[in-house]
Structure formats: structure tokens, C-alpha cells
Short mmCIF file of C-alpha atoms and ligand atoms in Angstrom, two decimals:
data_model
loop_
_atom_site.label_atom_id
_atom_site.label_comp_id
_atom_site.label_asym_id
_atom_site.label_seq_id
_atom_site.Cartn_x
_atom_site.Cartn_y
_atom_site.Cartn_z
CA MET A 1 -2.54 0.30 11.59
CA PHE A 2 0.86 0.36 9.36
CA VAL A 3 1.26 3.56 7.63
CA ILE A 4 2.62 3.37 4.07
CA SER A 5 3.29 6.90 2.59
CA GLU A 6 1.95 7.13 -0.69
CA LYS A 7 4.16 10.69 -1.53
CA ILE A 8 6.83 9.42 -3.10
CA ASN A 9 4.57 8.63 -6.35
CA GLY A 10 5.82 9.68 -10.19
CA MET A 11 1.87 10.81 -10.44
CA PHE A 12 3.08 13.96 -8.28
CA LYS A 13 4.60 16.61 -10.54
CA VAL A 14 7.06 17.31 -7.63
CA VAL A 15 8.50 13.44 -7.58
CA ARG A 16 8.38 13.31 -11.79
CA LYS A 17 10.50 16.36 -11.68
CA ALA A 18 13.00 15.48 -9.19
CA ILE A 19 13.04 11.71 -10.76
CA ALA A 20 13.72 13.55 -13.93
CA ALA A 21 16.33 15.49 -12.63
CA ARG A 22 17.93 13.12 -10.39
CA ASP A 23 17.08 15.54 -7.61
CA LYS A 24 18.10 13.76 -4.77
CA ALA A 25 17.31 16.64 -2.04
CA ALA A 26 13.38 16.64 -3.30
CA ILE A 27 13.29 12.94 -2.29
CA GLN A 28 14.94 13.16 0.54
CA ASP A 29 13.02 16.10 1.95
CA ILE A 30 9.75 14.11 1.35
CA ALA A 31 11.10 10.74 2.85
CA ARG A 32 12.04 12.90 5.75
CA ARG A 33 8.69 14.76 6.30
CA GLN A 34 6.54 11.32 5.91
CA ILE A 35 8.68 9.52 8.54
CA ALA A 36 8.26 12.50 11.09
CA ALA A 37 4.42 12.59 10.40
CA GLY A 38 4.18 8.85 11.07
CA ALA A 39 5.27 6.88 8.08
CA ASN A 40 6.41 2.87 8.79
CA ALA A 41 7.14 2.48 5.39
CA LEU A 42 7.54 4.37 2.17
CA ASP A 43 5.77 3.36 -1.06
CA LEU A 44 8.42 3.84 -3.86
CA ASN A 45 6.81 4.19 -7.69
CA VAL A 46 8.02 5.84 -10.37
CA GLY A 47 5.18 6.56 -12.22
CA THR A 48 4.44 6.19 -16.11
CA ALA A 49 6.12 9.21 -17.27
CA THR A 50 9.90 8.12 -17.32
CA ASP A 51 11.17 5.03 -19.73
CA ASP A 52 14.06 3.72 -17.91
CA ARG A 53 11.72 2.29 -15.09
CA ILE A 54 14.12 0.53 -13.97
CA GLY A 55 16.99 3.22 -13.37
CA ALA A 56 14.85 5.05 -11.68
CA MET A 57 13.59 2.67 -9.28
CA VAL A 58 17.07 1.66 -8.62
CA TRP A 59 17.82 5.57 -7.88
CA LEU A 60 15.17 6.11 -5.78
CA VAL A 61 15.66 3.37 -3.61
CA GLU A 62 19.56 4.28 -3.04
CA THR A 63 18.40 8.13 -2.63
CA VAL A 64 15.89 7.15 0.03
CA ARG A 65 18.34 4.53 1.89
CA GLU A 66 20.91 7.59 2.13
CA VAL A 67 18.49 8.88 4.68
CA SER A 68 16.75 6.01 6.16
CA ASP A 69 16.45 2.41 6.93
CA ILE A 70 12.61 2.48 6.90
CA THR A 71 10.83 -0.45 5.02
CA LEU A 72 10.55 0.59 1.82
CA CYS A 73 7.47 -0.36 -0.45
CA LEU A 74 8.24 -1.49 -4.11
CA ASP A 75 5.70 -0.28 -6.05
CA ASN A 76 5.73 -1.39 -9.73
CA PRO A 77 3.53 -4.12 -12.13
CA LYS A 78 6.94 -4.90 -13.92
CA PHE A 79 8.59 -8.17 -12.38
CA GLU A 80 12.19 -6.56 -13.73
CA VAL A 81 11.83 -3.52 -12.28
CA ILE A 82 10.84 -4.87 -8.49
CA GLN A 83 13.76 -7.36 -8.97
CA ALA A 84 16.20 -4.31 -9.56
CA GLY A 85 14.74 -2.38 -6.34
CA VAL A 86 14.86 -5.45 -4.23
CA LYS A 87 18.81 -5.86 -5.12
CA ALA A 88 19.40 -2.32 -4.71
CA CYS A 89 17.18 -2.15 -1.29
CA GLY A 90 19.19 -5.12 0.34
CA GLU A 91 16.95 -5.15 3.08
CA ASN A 92 13.52 -4.15 4.94
CA PHE A 93 11.05 -3.74 1.87
CA ILE A 94 7.67 -5.23 1.03
CA ILE A 95 6.77 -5.78 -2.89
CA ASN A 96 4.16 -4.13 -4.31
CA SER A 97 2.75 -6.07 -5.67
CA THR A 98 1.26 -8.89 -7.36
CA THR A 99 -1.74 -9.47 -9.17
CA ALA A 100 -3.34 -12.88 -9.25
CA LYS A 101 -2.51 -13.69 -12.73
CA ASP A 102 -0.90 -17.31 -13.19
CA GLU A 103 1.72 -15.42 -14.75
CA ASP A 104 2.54 -12.95 -11.94
CA LEU A 105 2.23 -15.50 -9.12
CA ALA A 106 4.51 -17.74 -11.00
CA ARG A 107 6.94 -15.03 -10.87
CA PHE A 108 6.40 -12.75 -8.09
CA LEU A 109 5.73 -15.62 -5.40
CA PRO A 110 8.76 -17.71 -5.76
CA PHE A 111 10.99 -14.25 -5.69
CA ALA A 112 9.35 -13.61 -2.51
CA ALA A 113 9.98 -16.60 -1.06
CA GLU A 114 13.50 -16.56 -1.70
CA THR A 115 13.83 -13.15 -0.49
CA GLY A 116 11.69 -13.58 2.68
CA ALA A 117 9.85 -10.73 1.36
CA ALA A 118 6.30 -9.54 2.65
CA ILE A 119 4.01 -8.91 -0.89
CA ILE A 120 0.97 -7.20 -1.72
CA ALA A 121 -1.38 -9.17 -4.05
CA LEU A 122 -4.40 -7.29 -5.65
CA THR A 123 -7.35 -9.28 -5.67
CA LEU A 124 -7.57 -9.09 -9.91
CA ASP A 125 -6.90 -11.19 -12.36
CA GLU A 126 -7.09 -12.10 -16.22
CA LYS A 127 -10.82 -11.05 -16.16
CA GLY A 128 -9.71 -7.79 -14.18
CA VAL A 129 -11.16 -6.97 -10.90
CA PRO A 130 -14.09 -8.21 -9.92
CA ASN A 131 -17.30 -6.39 -9.45
CA THR A 132 -18.70 -8.62 -6.65
CA VAL A 133 -17.48 -9.57 -2.95
CA GLU A 134 -17.69 -13.55 -3.84
CA GLY A 135 -15.38 -12.77 -6.95
CA ARG A 136 -12.52 -10.90 -4.91
CA ILE A 137 -12.92 -13.73 -2.41
CA GLU A 138 -12.48 -16.09 -4.79
CA ILE A 139 -9.35 -14.73 -6.23
CA ALA A 140 -8.02 -13.87 -2.39
CA ALA A 141 -8.53 -17.76 -1.66
CA LYS A 142 -6.46 -18.55 -4.97
CA ILE A 143 -3.63 -16.22 -3.70
CA LEU A 144 -3.00 -17.80 -0.26
CA ILE A 145 -3.13 -21.09 -1.75
CA THR A 146 -0.89 -20.71 -4.44
CA ALA A 147 1.50 -18.65 -1.75
CA GLU A 148 1.33 -21.45 0.66
CA SER A 149 2.44 -24.10 -1.92
CA ALA A 150 5.63 -21.36 -3.01
CA GLY A 151 6.30 -21.53 1.01
CA ILE A 152 5.01 -17.85 1.99
CA PRO A 153 2.44 -17.93 5.42
CA PRO A 154 -0.40 -15.86 5.31
CA GLU A 155 1.44 -13.05 7.42
CA ARG A 156 3.70 -12.41 4.74
CA ILE A 157 0.83 -11.67 2.66
CA TYR A 158 -0.97 -8.12 2.46
CA LEU A 159 -4.34 -8.72 -0.02
CA ASP A 160 -5.86 -5.94 -1.41
CA PRO A 161 -8.96 -5.62 -2.41
CA VAL A 162 -8.09 -2.78 -4.89
CA VAL A 163 -9.84 1.05 -4.08
CA LEU A 164 -11.54 2.49 -6.88
CA PRO A 165 -12.53 5.92 -7.33
CA ILE A 166 -15.96 6.86 -5.44
CA ASN A 167 -17.12 8.73 -8.16
CA ILE A 168 -17.00 6.21 -10.79
CA ALA A 169 -18.02 3.50 -8.86
CA GLN A 170 -19.98 3.83 -5.62
CA ASP A 171 -21.11 0.48 -5.10
CA GLN A 172 -18.03 -0.73 -3.97
CA PRO A 173 -16.71 0.97 -0.68
CA LYS A 174 -19.49 -1.10 0.60
CA LYS A 175 -18.20 -4.44 -1.19
CA LEU A 176 -14.88 -3.56 -0.06
CA MET A 177 -16.01 -3.71 3.57
CA GLU A 178 -17.50 -6.98 3.36
CA ALA A 179 -14.73 -8.36 1.22
CA ILE A 180 -12.37 -7.05 3.82
CA GLY A 181 -14.29 -9.00 6.65
CA GLN A 182 -13.98 -12.31 4.80
CA PHE A 183 -10.21 -11.81 3.55
CA LYS A 184 -9.51 -12.22 7.31
CA ILE A 185 -11.23 -15.21 7.87
CA LEU A 186 -9.74 -17.26 4.88
CA SER A 187 -6.74 -18.61 7.01
CA SER A 188 -5.31 -18.98 10.39
CA PRO A 189 -3.33 -16.89 10.99
CA PRO A 190 -4.96 -13.99 8.93
CA PRO A 191 -3.23 -12.47 6.08
CA HIS A 192 -2.55 -8.78 6.25
CA ILE A 193 -5.17 -6.23 4.19
CA VAL A 194 -3.84 -2.90 2.74
CA ILE A 195 -5.27 -0.74 0.42
CA GLY A 196 -4.01 2.30 -1.46
CA LEU A 197 -6.75 4.73 0.31
CA SER A 198 -6.26 7.59 -2.18
CA ASN A 199 -7.77 6.03 -5.41
CA LEU A 200 -11.00 6.43 -3.61
CA ALA A 201 -11.14 10.45 -3.74
CA GLN A 202 -9.44 10.97 -7.07
CA GLY A 203 -10.96 13.82 -8.64
CA THR A 204 -13.13 14.81 -5.80
CA THR A 205 -13.44 17.70 -3.64
CA GLU A 206 -13.57 16.38 0.12
CA LYS A 207 -10.46 14.32 0.15
CA SER A 208 -9.89 13.73 3.66
CA LEU A 209 -13.60 12.95 4.44
CA LEU A 210 -14.13 10.42 2.27
CA THR A 211 -10.77 8.66 3.02
CA GLY A 212 -11.29 9.12 6.74
CA THR A 213 -14.68 7.76 6.52
CA PHE A 214 -13.93 4.82 4.62
CA LEU A 215 -10.66 4.65 6.69
CA ALA A 216 -12.90 4.16 9.66
CA MET A 217 -15.14 1.72 8.43
CA ALA A 218 -12.44 -0.47 6.73
CA ALA A 219 -10.47 -0.56 10.32
CA GLY A 220 -13.22 -1.70 11.90
CA MET A 221 -13.75 -4.99 9.08
CA GLY A 222 -10.07 -5.66 9.73
CA LEU A 223 -7.98 -3.31 7.43
CA ASP A 224 -4.42 -3.29 9.33
CA ALA A 225 -1.99 -1.56 6.67
CA ALA A 226 -3.01 1.56 4.28
CA ILE A 227 -0.95 3.87 1.76
CA ILE A 228 -1.78 7.46 2.36
CA ASP A 229 -0.34 10.61 3.30
CA PRO A 230 0.57 10.85 6.88
CA GLU A 231 0.65 14.19 6.44
CA ASP A 232 -3.34 14.95 6.14
CA SER A 233 -3.68 15.35 10.13
CA LEU A 234 -7.46 14.67 9.94
CA LEU A 235 -6.93 11.51 8.33
CA MET A 236 -4.49 10.29 10.47
CA GLU A 237 -6.18 11.45 13.84
CA ILE A 238 -9.33 9.23 12.20
CA MET A 239 -6.58 6.29 11.97
CA ILE A 240 -5.36 7.04 15.49
CA THR A 241 -9.09 6.99 17.01
CA GLY A 242 -9.97 4.05 15.20
CA GLU A 243 -7.11 2.39 17.03
CA VAL A 244 -8.24 3.49 20.00
CA MET A 245 -12.00 2.03 19.68
CA LEU A 246 -10.80 -1.36 18.12
CA ASN A 247 -9.18 -1.32 21.79
CA ASN A 248 -5.23 -1.54 20.04
CA VAL A 249 -5.00 1.73 21.77
CA ILE A 250 -5.37 2.68 25.30
CA TYR A 251 -7.64 5.61 26.06
CA ASN A 252 -6.68 8.68 27.91
CA ASP A 253 -7.65 12.37 27.34
CA ASP A 254 -4.20 12.67 25.65
CA TYR A 255 -4.21 9.74 23.40
CA LEU A 256 -3.76 11.72 19.86
CA LYS A 257 -0.47 13.11 21.84
CA ALA A 258 0.48 9.96 23.68
CA TYR A 259 -0.13 8.13 20.18
CA ARG A 260 2.49 10.39 18.20
CA ALA A 261 5.20 10.21 21.17
N1 LIG B 1 -2.72 -0.27 -4.44
C1 LIG B 1 -1.48 -0.63 -3.92
N2 LIG B 1 -0.64 0.18 -4.56
C2 LIG B 1 -1.25 1.29 -4.62
C3 LIG B 1 -2.28 1.58 -4.97
C4 LIG B 1 -3.19 0.72 -4.71
N3 LIG B 1 -0.02 2.47 -5.24
C5 LIG B 1 -0.65 3.39 -6.12
C6 LIG B 1 -1.50 3.97 -5.58
N4 LIG B 1 -2.40 2.52 -5.34
C7 LIG B 1 -1.54 4.30 -4.23
N5 LIG B 1 -0.84 5.71 -4.21
C8 LIG B 1 -1.97 7.13 -4.80
C9 LIG B 1 -1.09 7.94 -4.53
C10 LIG B 1 -1.97 9.16 -4.91
C11 LIG B 1 -2.78 9.13 -5.19
C12 LIG B 1 -3.76 8.20 -5.14
C13 LIG B 1 -2.92 6.90 -4.90
C14 LIG B 1 -3.63 10.37 -5.86
N6 LIG B 1 -3.10 11.58 -6.01
C15 LIG B 1 -4.12 12.67 -6.89
C16 LIG B 1 -5.24 12.07 -7.33
O1 LIG B 1 -4.59 11.81 -8.33
O2 LIG B 1 -6.60 12.97 -7.63
C17 LIG B 1 -2.87 13.68 -6.95
C18 LIG B 1 -2.11 13.79 -8.04
C19 LIG B 1 -1.45 14.60 -8.30
O3 LIG B 1 -1.27 15.24 -7.59
O4 LIG B 1 -0.89 15.10 -9.48
O5 LIG B 1 -4.90 11.02 -5.49
O6 LIG B 1 -4.41 0.85 -4.77
N7 LIG B 1 -1.22 -1.74 -3.72
#
């Protein structure tokens, strides 16, 4: 599982304050801790509090780049913000994200092709997030076909079926499991599949248990990347144990320690 850290996000108060105060040390501290806990990439999201989203994104990229060359997942719906983040980043980034709206695909895909970057694509279009498995598959197919015409192979596409909170959309996880399985057979080689896992548990009390159970089930269907908090040790242990079940990691009695080493 490709672990993308969710913690550098203006949704969190500490990050919001650090961005406002341009407090480098606070951001660099989160980055170091998330990497030490097992992050393979860091999602950078300036949130909605600041007016100057371009300035905030460029500052976040430069701040993290001072301490790490890790892959940065530039997270913003606005093309201009992504463009500025990419410029500041130089190398080793993922674009997060485009939707399947014609207007978004027409700008994000040629840009991803030009930069050689991987790109996350949400399976939502002009009509929003589909409620059905079929609706998500149709949009996923549209994304893969449009990406291919733009010169982006499926290996550089991360399809995101869009996870919704369990307390408002309990019918969704089962549909997402099915959608993930179907996405994987849409192309050869298959696309990657990513989710923002914490969306599931927003406003709930059993966050690790809900996200951990979902993660294990989704991994079984072919999920291969997730935006999560690697400092959530129960979640990480479930993730690693899932890798054992899928025969991606060799079992021995010390497999948790071995994986972390
Ligand atoms: N797909 C993609 N990118 C994404 C998401 C996605 N980026 C943002 C988000 N979703 C993933 N990141 C988070 C980060 C935190 C939380 C959820 C998703 C979260 N926050 C707590 C809450 O809202 O209850 C606490 C916030 C706080 O402390 O204030 O759960 O789906 N491609």
C-alpha cells in the first residue's frame, strides 16, 4: 500500500495556524513525524481558510522540500494552485486531483502529460458523485480513455472512487468495494486506486476501527494507495497485516517489525 500522509492539511487547526503565521518549524515537524511513521508521500492541502491559496501552496512545498525529497501530493481543486505547486516542487509530485468534468480533464490531463506526473482523478463529473457502482465505472472509463488520448498511461492514473462519511451514507462502502474491483479490470495494465480514507469517519467516534475495517476490505479488492494518518498505529498494523494476507509481504512472527524496518 502506498501511504500518503493526510496531516498537512489546513483542515487541521495546527496546520491552519502554521500557514497563517508562516511557521516553518511546525510544518516540518509534522512532515518528519509522518515520514518516520511510514508515509511514502505527503498530501499538501492549504484548506479553505486562507485567501491566498497559491502563496500558501508554494510556501508549503518550499517548507517541506527544505527537509525532505519525498513525493508531494499537491491537493487542491484549482488548476492555478496546482500549477504553482508543481513549479515550486520541481520533481517527485502527484497531482491531487482532477475531476471527470470536461473542463477539468481538458486542463489537468495535458498538464500531467507535459510534466510526466501521476494524477489522482475523482470519479465525479458535472452531475456530482454517482450513487451507483455503474455510475462510478462509467466515469472511471471516461477518465482512462481521455487520459490515454492525452498520452498518460493507466499506471500514472490513480482513480479515486470518493469515500463519503459512514454516518450520512452507509450504503456507500459496499458499493465502493465493488467499484474498486471493477476499476482494476478497466485497463491493462490496471490503474492505481486511491482513497481519502478519513472521509469515512468524519464526525464519528470509532475512527480507527471504521477506517481500519474499510482499509482491509478495500485492499482485498485492489486498493493500492490511501491518504491516511500513518501515526494511527492500529490502522498501520491493519494495513501491514493486509499486505501479508495478499501475499505481498512474507509472513514471519515478527512481520510487523520487519515491515517497519
Ligand atoms: N480524495 C483525495 N484527496 C483528498 C481526499 C479524498 N484530500 C483531502 C481528504 N480527502 C483527505 N484528507 C483528510 C484529512 C483529514 C480528515 C479527513 C480527510 C479528517 N479530519 C477530522 C474530521 O473532519 O473529523 C478532523 C479535523 C480536525 O481535527 O479539525 O477526518 O477523498 N484524492
